[in-house]
mmCIF file of C-alpha atoms and ligand atoms in Angstrom:
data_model
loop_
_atom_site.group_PDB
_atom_site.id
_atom_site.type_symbol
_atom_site.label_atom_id
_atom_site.label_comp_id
_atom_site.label_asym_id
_atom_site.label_seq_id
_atom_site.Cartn_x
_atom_site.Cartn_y
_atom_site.Cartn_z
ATOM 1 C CA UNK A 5 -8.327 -72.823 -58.306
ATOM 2 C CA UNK A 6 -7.483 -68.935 -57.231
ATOM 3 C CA UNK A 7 -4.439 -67.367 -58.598
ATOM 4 C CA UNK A 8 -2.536 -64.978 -56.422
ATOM 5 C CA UNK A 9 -2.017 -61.493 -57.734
ATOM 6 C CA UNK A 10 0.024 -59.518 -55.654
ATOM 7 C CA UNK A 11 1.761 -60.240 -52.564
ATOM 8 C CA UNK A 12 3.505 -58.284 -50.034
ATOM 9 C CA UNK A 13 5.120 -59.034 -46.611
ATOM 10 C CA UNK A 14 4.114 -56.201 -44.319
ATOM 11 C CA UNK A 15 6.305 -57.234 -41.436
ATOM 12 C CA UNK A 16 8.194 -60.471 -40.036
ATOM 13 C CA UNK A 17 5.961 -63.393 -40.655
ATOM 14 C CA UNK A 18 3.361 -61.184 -41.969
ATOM 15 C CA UNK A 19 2.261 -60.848 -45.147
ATOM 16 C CA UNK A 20 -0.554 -59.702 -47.481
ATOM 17 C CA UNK A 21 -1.967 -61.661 -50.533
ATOM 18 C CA UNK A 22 -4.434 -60.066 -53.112
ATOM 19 C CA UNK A 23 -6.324 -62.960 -54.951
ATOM 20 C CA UNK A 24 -8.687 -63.133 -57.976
ATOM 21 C CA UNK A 25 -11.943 -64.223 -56.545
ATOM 22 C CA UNK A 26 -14.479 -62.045 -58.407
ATOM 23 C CA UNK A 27 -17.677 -63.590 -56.875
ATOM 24 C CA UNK A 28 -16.384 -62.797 -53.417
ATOM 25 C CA UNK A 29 -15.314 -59.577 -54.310
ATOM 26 C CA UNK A 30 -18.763 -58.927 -55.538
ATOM 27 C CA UNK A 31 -20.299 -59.461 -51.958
ATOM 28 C CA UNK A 32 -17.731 -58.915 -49.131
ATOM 29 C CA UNK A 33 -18.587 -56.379 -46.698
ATOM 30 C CA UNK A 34 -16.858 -54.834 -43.471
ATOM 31 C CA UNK A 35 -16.190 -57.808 -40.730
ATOM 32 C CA UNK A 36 -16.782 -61.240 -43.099
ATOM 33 C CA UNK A 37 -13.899 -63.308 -43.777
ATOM 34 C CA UNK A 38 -13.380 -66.117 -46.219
ATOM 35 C CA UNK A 39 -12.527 -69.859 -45.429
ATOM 36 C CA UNK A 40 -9.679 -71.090 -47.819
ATOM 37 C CA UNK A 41 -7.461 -74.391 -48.513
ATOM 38 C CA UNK A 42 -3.914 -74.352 -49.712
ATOM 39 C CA UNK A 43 -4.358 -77.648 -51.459
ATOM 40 C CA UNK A 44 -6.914 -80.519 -51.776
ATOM 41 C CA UNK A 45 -5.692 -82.183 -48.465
ATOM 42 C CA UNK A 46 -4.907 -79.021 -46.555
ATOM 43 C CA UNK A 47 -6.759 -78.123 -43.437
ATOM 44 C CA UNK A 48 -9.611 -75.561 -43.929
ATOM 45 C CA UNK A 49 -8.912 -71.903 -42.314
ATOM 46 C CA UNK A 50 -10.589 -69.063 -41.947
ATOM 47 C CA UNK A 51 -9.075 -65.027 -42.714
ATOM 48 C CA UNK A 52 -10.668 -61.871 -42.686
ATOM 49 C CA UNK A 53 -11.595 -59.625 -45.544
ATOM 50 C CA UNK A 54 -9.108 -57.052 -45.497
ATOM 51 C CA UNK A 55 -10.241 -55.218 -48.826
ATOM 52 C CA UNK A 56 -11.837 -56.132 -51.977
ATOM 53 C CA UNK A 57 -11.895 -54.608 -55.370
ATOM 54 C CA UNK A 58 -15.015 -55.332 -57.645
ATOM 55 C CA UNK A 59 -13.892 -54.141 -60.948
ATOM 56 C CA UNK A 60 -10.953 -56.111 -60.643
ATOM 57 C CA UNK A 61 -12.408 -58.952 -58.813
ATOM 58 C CA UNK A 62 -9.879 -59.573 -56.053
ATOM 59 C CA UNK A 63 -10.055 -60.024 -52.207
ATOM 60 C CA UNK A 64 -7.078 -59.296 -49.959
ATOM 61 C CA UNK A 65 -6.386 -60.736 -47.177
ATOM 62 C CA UNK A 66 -3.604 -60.356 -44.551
ATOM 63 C CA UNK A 67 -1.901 -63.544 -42.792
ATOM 64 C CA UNK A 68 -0.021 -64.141 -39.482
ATOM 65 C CA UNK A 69 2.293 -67.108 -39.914
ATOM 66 C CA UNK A 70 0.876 -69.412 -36.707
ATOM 67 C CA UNK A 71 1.498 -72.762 -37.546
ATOM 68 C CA UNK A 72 1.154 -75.245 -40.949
ATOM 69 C CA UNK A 73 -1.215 -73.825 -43.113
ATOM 70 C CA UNK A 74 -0.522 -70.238 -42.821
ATOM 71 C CA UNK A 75 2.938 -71.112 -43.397
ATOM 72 C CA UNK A 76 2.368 -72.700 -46.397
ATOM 73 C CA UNK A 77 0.348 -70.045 -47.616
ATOM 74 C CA UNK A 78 3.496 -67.528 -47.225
ATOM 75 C CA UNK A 79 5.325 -69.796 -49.141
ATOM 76 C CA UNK A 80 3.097 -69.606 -51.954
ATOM 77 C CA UNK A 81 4.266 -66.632 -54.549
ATOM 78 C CA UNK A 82 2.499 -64.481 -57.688
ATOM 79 C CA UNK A 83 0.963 -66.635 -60.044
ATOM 80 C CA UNK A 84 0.499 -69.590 -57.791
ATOM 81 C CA UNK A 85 -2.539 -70.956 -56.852
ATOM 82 C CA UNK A 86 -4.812 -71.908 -53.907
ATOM 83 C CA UNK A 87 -7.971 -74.577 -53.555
ATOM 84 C CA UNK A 88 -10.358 -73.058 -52.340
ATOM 85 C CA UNK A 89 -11.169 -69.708 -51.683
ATOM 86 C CA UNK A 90 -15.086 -69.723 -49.505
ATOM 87 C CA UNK A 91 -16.934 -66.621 -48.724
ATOM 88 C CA UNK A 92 -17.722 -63.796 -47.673
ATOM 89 C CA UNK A 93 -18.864 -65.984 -44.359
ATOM 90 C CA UNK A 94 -20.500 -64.288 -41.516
ATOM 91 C CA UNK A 95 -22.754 -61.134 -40.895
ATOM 92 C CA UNK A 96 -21.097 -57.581 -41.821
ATOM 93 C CA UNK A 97 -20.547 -55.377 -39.460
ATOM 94 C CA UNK A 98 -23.422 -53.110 -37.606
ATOM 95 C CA UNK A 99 -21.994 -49.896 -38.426
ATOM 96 C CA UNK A 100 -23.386 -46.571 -37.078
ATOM 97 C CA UNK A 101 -23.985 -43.733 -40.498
ATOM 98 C CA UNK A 102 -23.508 -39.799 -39.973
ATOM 99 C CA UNK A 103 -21.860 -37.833 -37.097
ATOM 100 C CA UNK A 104 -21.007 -40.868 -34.939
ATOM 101 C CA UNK A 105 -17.772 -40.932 -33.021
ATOM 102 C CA UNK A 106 -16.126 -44.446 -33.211
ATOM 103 C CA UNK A 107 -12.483 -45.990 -32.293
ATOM 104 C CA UNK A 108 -11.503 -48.553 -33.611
ATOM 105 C CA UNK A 109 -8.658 -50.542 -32.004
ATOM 106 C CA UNK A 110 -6.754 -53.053 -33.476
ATOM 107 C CA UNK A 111 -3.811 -55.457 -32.275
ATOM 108 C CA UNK A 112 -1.220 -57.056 -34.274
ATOM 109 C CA UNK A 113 -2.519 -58.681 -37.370
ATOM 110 C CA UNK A 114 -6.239 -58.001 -36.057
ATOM 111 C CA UNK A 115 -5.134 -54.418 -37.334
ATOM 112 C CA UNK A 116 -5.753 -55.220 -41.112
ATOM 113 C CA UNK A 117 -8.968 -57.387 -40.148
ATOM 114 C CA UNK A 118 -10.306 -53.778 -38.800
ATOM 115 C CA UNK A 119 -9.273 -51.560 -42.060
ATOM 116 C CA UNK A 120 -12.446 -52.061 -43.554
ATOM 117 C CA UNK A 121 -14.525 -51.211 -40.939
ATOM 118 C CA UNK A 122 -12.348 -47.710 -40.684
ATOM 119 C CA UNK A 123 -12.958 -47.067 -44.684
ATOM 120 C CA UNK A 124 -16.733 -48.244 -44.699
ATOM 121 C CA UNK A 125 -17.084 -45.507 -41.425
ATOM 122 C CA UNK A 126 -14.985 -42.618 -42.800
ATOM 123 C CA UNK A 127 -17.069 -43.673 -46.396
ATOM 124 C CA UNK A 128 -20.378 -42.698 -44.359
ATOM 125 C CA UNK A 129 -18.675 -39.563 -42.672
ATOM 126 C CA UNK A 130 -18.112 -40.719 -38.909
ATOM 127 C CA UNK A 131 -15.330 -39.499 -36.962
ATOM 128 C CA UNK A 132 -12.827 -42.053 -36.850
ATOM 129 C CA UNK A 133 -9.987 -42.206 -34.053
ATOM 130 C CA UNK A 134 -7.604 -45.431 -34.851
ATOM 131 C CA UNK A 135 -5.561 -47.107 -32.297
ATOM 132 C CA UNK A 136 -3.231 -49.803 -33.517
ATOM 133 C CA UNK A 137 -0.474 -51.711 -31.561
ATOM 134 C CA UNK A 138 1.667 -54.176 -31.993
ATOM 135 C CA UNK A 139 5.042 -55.434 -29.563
ATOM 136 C CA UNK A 140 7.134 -53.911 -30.940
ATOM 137 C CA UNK A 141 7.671 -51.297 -33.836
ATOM 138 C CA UNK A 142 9.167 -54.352 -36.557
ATOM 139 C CA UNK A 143 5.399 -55.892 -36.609
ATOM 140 C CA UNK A 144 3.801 -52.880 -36.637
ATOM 141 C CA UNK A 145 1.436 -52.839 -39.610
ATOM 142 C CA UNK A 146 -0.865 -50.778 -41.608
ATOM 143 C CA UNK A 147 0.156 -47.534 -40.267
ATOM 144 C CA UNK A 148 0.155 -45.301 -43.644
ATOM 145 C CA UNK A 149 -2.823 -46.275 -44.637
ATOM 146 C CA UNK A 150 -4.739 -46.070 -41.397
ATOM 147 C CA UNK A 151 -3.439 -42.533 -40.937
ATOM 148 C CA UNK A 152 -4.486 -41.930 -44.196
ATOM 149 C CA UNK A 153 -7.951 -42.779 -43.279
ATOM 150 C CA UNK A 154 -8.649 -41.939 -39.905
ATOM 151 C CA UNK A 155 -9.263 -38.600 -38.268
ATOM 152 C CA UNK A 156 -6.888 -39.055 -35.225
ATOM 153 C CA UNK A 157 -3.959 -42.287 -35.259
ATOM 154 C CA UNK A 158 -2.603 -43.582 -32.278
ATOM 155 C CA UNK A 159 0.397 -46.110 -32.292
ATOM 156 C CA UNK A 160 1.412 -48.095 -29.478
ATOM 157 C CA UNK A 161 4.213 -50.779 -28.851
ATOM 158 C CA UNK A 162 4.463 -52.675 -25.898
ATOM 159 C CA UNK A 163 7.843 -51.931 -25.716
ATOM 160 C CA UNK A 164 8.035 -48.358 -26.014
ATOM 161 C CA UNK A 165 10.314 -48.451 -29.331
ATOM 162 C CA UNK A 166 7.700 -46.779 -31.511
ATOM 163 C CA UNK A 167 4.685 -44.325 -30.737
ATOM 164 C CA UNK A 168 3.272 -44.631 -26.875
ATOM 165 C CA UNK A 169 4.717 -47.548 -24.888
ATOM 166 C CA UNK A 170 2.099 -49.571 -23.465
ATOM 167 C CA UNK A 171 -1.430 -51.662 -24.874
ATOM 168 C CA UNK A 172 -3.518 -49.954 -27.353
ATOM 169 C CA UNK A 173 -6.148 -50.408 -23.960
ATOM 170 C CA UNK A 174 -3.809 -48.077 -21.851
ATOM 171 C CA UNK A 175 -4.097 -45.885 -25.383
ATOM 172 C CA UNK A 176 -7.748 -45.853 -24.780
ATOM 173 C CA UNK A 177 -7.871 -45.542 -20.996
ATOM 174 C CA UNK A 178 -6.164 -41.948 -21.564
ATOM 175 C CA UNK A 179 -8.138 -40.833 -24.024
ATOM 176 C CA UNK A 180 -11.634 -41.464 -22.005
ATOM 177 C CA UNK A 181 -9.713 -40.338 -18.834
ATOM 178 C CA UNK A 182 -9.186 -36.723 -20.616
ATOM 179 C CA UNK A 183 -12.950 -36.754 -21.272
ATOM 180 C CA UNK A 184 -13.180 -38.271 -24.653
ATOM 181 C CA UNK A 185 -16.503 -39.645 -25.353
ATOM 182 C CA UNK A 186 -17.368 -42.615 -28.197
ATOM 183 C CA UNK A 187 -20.626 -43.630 -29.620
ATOM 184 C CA UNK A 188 -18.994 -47.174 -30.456
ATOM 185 C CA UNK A 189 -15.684 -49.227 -29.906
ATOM 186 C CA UNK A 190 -14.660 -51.946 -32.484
ATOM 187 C CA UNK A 191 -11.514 -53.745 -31.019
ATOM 188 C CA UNK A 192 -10.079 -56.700 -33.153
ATOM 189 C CA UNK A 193 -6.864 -58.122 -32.328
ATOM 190 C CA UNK A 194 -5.649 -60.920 -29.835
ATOM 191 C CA UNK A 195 -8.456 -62.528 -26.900
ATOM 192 C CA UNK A 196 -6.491 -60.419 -24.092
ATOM 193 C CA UNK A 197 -6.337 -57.467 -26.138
ATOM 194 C CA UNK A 198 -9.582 -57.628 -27.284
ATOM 195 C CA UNK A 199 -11.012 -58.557 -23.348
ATOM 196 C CA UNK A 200 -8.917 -55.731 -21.662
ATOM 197 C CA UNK A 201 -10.404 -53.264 -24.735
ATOM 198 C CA UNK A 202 -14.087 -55.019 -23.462
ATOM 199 C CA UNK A 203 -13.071 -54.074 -19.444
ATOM 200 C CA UNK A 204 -12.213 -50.640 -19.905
ATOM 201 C CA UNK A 205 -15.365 -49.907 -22.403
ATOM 202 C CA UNK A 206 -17.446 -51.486 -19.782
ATOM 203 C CA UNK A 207 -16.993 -49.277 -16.812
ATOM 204 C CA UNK A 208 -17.844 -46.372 -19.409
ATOM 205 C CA UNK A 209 -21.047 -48.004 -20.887
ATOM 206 C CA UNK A 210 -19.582 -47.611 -24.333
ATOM 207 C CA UNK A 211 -20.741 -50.239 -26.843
ATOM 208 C CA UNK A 212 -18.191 -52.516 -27.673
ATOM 209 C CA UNK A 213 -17.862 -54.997 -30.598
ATOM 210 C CA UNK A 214 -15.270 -57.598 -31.285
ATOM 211 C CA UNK A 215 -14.497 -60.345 -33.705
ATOM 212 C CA UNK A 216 -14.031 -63.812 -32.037
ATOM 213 C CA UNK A 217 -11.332 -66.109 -33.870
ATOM 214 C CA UNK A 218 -12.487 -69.484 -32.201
ATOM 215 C CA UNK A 219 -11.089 -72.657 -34.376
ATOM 216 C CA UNK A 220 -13.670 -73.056 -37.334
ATOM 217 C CA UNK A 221 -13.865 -75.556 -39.797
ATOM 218 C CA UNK A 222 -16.691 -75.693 -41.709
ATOM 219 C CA UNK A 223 -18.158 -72.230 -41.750
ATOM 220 C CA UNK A 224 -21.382 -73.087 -41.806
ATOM 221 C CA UNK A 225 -22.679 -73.356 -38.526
ATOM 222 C CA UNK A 226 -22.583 -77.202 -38.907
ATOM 223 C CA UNK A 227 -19.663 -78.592 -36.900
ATOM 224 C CA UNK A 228 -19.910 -76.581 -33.605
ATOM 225 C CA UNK A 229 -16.195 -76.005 -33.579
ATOM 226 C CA UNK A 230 -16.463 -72.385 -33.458
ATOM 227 C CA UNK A 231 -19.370 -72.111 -30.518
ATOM 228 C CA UNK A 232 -18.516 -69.223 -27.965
ATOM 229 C CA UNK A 233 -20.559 -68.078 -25.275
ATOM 230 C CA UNK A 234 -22.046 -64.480 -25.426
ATOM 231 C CA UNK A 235 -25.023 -63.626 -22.597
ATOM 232 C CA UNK A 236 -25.348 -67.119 -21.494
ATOM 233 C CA UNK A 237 -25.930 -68.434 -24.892
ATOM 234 C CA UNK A 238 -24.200 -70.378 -26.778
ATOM 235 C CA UNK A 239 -23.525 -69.231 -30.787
ATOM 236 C CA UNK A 240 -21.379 -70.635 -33.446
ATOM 237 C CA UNK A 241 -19.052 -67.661 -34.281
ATOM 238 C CA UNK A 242 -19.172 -68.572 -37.919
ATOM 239 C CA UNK A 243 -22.813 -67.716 -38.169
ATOM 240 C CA UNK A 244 -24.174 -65.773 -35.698
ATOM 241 C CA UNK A 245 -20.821 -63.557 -35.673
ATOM 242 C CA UNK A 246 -17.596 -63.150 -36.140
ATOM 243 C CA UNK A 247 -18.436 -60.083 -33.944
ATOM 244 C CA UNK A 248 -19.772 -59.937 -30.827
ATOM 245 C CA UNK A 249 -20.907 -57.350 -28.641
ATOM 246 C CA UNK A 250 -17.619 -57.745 -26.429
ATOM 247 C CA UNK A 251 -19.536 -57.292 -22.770
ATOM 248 C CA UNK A 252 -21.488 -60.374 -22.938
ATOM 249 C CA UNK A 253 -18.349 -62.299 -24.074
ATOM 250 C CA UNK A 254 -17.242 -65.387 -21.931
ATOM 251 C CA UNK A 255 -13.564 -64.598 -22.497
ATOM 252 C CA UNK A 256 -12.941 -67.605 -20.201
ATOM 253 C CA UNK A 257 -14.186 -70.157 -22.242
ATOM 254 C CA UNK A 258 -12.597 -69.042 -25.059
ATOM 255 C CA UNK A 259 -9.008 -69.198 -24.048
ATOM 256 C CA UNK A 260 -9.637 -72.762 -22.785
ATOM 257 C CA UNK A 261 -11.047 -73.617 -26.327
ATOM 258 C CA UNK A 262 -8.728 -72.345 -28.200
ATOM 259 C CA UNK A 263 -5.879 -73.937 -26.546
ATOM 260 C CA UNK A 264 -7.413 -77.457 -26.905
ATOM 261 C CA UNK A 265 -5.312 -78.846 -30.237
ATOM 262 C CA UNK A 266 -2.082 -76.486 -29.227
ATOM 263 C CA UNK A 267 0.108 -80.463 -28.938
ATOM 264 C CA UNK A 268 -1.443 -81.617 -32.239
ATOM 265 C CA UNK A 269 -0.643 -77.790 -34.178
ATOM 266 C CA UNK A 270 2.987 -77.558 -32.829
ATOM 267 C CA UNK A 271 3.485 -81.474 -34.165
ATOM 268 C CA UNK A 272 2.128 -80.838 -37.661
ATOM 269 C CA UNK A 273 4.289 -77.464 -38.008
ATOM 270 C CA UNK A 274 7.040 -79.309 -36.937
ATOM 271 C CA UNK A 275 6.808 -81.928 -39.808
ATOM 272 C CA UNK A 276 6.509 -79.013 -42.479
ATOM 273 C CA UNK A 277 9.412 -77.174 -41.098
ATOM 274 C CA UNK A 278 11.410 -80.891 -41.614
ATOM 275 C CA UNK A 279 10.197 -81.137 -44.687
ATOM 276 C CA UNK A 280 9.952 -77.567 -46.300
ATOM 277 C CA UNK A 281 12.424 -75.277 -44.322
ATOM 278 C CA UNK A 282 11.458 -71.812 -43.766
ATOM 279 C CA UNK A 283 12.847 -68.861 -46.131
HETATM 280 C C1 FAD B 29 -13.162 -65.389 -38.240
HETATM 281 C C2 FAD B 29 -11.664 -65.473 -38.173
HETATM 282 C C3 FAD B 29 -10.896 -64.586 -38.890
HETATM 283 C C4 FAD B 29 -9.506 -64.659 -38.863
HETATM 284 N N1 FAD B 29 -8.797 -63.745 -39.591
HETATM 285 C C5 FAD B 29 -7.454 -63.825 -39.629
HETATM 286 C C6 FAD B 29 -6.698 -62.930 -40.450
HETATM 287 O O1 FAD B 29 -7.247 -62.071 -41.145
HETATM 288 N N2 FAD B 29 -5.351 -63.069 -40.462
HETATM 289 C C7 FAD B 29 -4.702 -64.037 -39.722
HETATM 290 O O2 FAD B 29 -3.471 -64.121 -39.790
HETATM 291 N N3 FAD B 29 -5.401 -64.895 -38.938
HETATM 292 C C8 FAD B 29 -6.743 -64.829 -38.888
HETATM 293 N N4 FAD B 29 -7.466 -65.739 -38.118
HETATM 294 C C9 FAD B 29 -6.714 -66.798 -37.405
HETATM 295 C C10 FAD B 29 -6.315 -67.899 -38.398
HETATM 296 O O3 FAD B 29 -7.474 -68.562 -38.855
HETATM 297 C C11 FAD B 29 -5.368 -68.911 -37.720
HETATM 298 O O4 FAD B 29 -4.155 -68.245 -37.395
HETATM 299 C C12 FAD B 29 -5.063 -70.070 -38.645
HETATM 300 O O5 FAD B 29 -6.191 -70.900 -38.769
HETATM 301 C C13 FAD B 29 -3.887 -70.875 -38.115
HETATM 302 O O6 FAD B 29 -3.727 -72.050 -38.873
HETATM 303 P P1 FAD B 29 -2.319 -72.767 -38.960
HETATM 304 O O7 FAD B 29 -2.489 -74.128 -39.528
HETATM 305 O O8 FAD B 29 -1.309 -71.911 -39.645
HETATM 306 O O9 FAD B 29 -1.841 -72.837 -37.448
HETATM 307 P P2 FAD B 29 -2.131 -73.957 -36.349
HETATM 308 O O10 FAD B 29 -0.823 -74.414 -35.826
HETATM 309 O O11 FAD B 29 -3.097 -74.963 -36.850
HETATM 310 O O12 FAD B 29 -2.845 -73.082 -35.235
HETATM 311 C C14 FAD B 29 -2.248 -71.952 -34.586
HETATM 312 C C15 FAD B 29 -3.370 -71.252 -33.827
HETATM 313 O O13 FAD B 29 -4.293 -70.700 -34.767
HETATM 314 C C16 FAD B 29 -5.647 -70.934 -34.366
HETATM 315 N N5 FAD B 29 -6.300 -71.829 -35.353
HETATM 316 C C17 FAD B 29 -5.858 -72.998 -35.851
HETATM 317 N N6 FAD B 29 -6.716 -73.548 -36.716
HETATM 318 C C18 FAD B 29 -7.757 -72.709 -36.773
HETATM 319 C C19 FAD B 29 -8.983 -72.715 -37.474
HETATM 320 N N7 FAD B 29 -9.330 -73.692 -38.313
HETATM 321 N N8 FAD B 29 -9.838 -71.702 -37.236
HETATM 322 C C20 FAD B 29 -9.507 -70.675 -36.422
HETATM 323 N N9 FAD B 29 -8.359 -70.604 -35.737
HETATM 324 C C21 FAD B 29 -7.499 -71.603 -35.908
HETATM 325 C C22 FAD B 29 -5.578 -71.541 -32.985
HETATM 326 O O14 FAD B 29 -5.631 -70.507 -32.021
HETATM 327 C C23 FAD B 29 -4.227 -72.181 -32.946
HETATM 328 O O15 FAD B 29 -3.714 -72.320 -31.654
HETATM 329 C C24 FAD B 29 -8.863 -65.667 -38.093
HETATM 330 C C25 FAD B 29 -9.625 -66.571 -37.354
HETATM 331 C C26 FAD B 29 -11.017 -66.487 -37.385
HETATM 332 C C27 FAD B 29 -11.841 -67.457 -36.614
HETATM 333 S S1 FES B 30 -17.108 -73.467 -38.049
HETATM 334 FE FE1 FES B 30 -18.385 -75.191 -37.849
HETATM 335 S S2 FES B 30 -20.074 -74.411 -36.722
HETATM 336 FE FE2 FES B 30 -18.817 -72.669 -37.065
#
């Protein structure tokens, strides 16, 4: 069993656990994630490694309430438990050392998977410029502690009530329109975000790298629920990624797959709500 240590909610419906999992904590590194189970019969799911702390043996992780098991998680408090806690699971991220120039975009909750990739880069001395965006200012995220980090922080909501109205992709557009230039674009946040981030990059020929959330269940390269399609071959994201560079993406697949159990989520949220009713 893993005992949760500190918990925070960082907006509505998200929230931030730290728990004591020294032998992950050990090992995690920029871009893995963990696969964990709320109880012994609980679906398995997988979350990024938002931080980790190796003296005191704890991983953090940051959760979007979607549907049953991420809602049970938030209802979970200090000093309770969890499962199963599995990981670090798939390859680190390919990060670039020295004088490089990187952005690193994040949307909504996909703004915490990112964090470590911005303190491993500012850790080797690259020039960081963070772009984070949510829909509106309320589940906005992470933004004093990016700014902390980064060299330059740009916030957008889609609704123009905090920072620059628009897409965190619009963000970028103007940026590259006034001449900027980037060695390397990490973009982690929703599929459209994460494809419009990959369209703009493209037309630059700026290397691009996002993390695919396909449904996983194993995370072992096993059960073929995760494969994707990246240059006309097919991976399992839990193994060969979660990141991907984002031009040889087939976007289009992925939206269709990860639709494919929407009827059979809704129904088993449903039943928790009846049962266990939201605080
Ligand atoms: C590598 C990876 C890292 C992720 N990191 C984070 C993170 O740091 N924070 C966060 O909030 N979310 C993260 N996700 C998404 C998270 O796994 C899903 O939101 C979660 O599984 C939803 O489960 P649920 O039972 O609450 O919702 P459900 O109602 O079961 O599903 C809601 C939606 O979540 C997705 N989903 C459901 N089951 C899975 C599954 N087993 N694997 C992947 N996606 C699933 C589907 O798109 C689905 O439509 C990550 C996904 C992947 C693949
Ligand atoms: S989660 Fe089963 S093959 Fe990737």
């Amino acid at each position: 069993m893993f005992e949760i240590k500190d918990k925070k909610v960082l907006a509505s419906a998200i929230f931030q656990i730290e728990i004591v999992a020294p032998r992950v904590a050990k090992k995690a590194q920029p871009g893995q994630f963990i696969i964990l189970r709320v109880h012994e019969q609980g679906e398995r799911i997988p979350l990024t490694i938002k931080d980790s702390d190796h003296e005191k043996g704890t991983v953090t992780i940051v959760v979007q309430v979607a549907g049953k098991t991420t809602q049970m998680l938030s209802e979970k408090e200090i000093g309770d438990t969890i499962q199963d806690f599995v990981g670090p699971l798939g390859n680190p991220t390919e990060l670039p050392e020295g004088e490089a120039k990187v952005a690193c975009i994040g949307g909504g909750v996909g703004t915490a998977c990112m964090f470590p990739q911005v303190k491993e880069l500012k850790q080797r001395g690259c020039d960081v410029t963070v772009i984070i965006g949510a829909r509106t200012k309320e589940l906005l995220i992470m933004e004093d502690e990016l700014g902390e980090l980064a060299n330059r922080l740009i916030v957008c909501t889609d609704d123009g009530s905090y920072g620059e109205k628009g897409f965190v992709s619009d963000a970028l557009i103007k940026l590259l329109k006034a001449g900027e230039t980037f060695d390397l674009v990490i973009a982690i946040g929703p599929l459209m975000m994460m494809r419009a981030v990959a369209n703009v990059t493209e037309g630059y020929g700026i290397h691009t790298i996002v993390s695919l959330n396909p449904i996983m269940v194993d995370g072992t390269g096993m059960c073929g629920g995760c494969r994707v399609t990246v240059g006309g071959e097919v991976k399992f994201a839990c193994v060969d990624g979660p990141e991907f560079d984002a031009h040889k993406v087939d976007f289009k697949e992925l939206f269709m797959r990860q639709r494919y159990y929407m009827d059979e989520e809704k129904l088993a949220k449903e039943q928790h709500e009846c049962k266990l009713p939201l605080k």
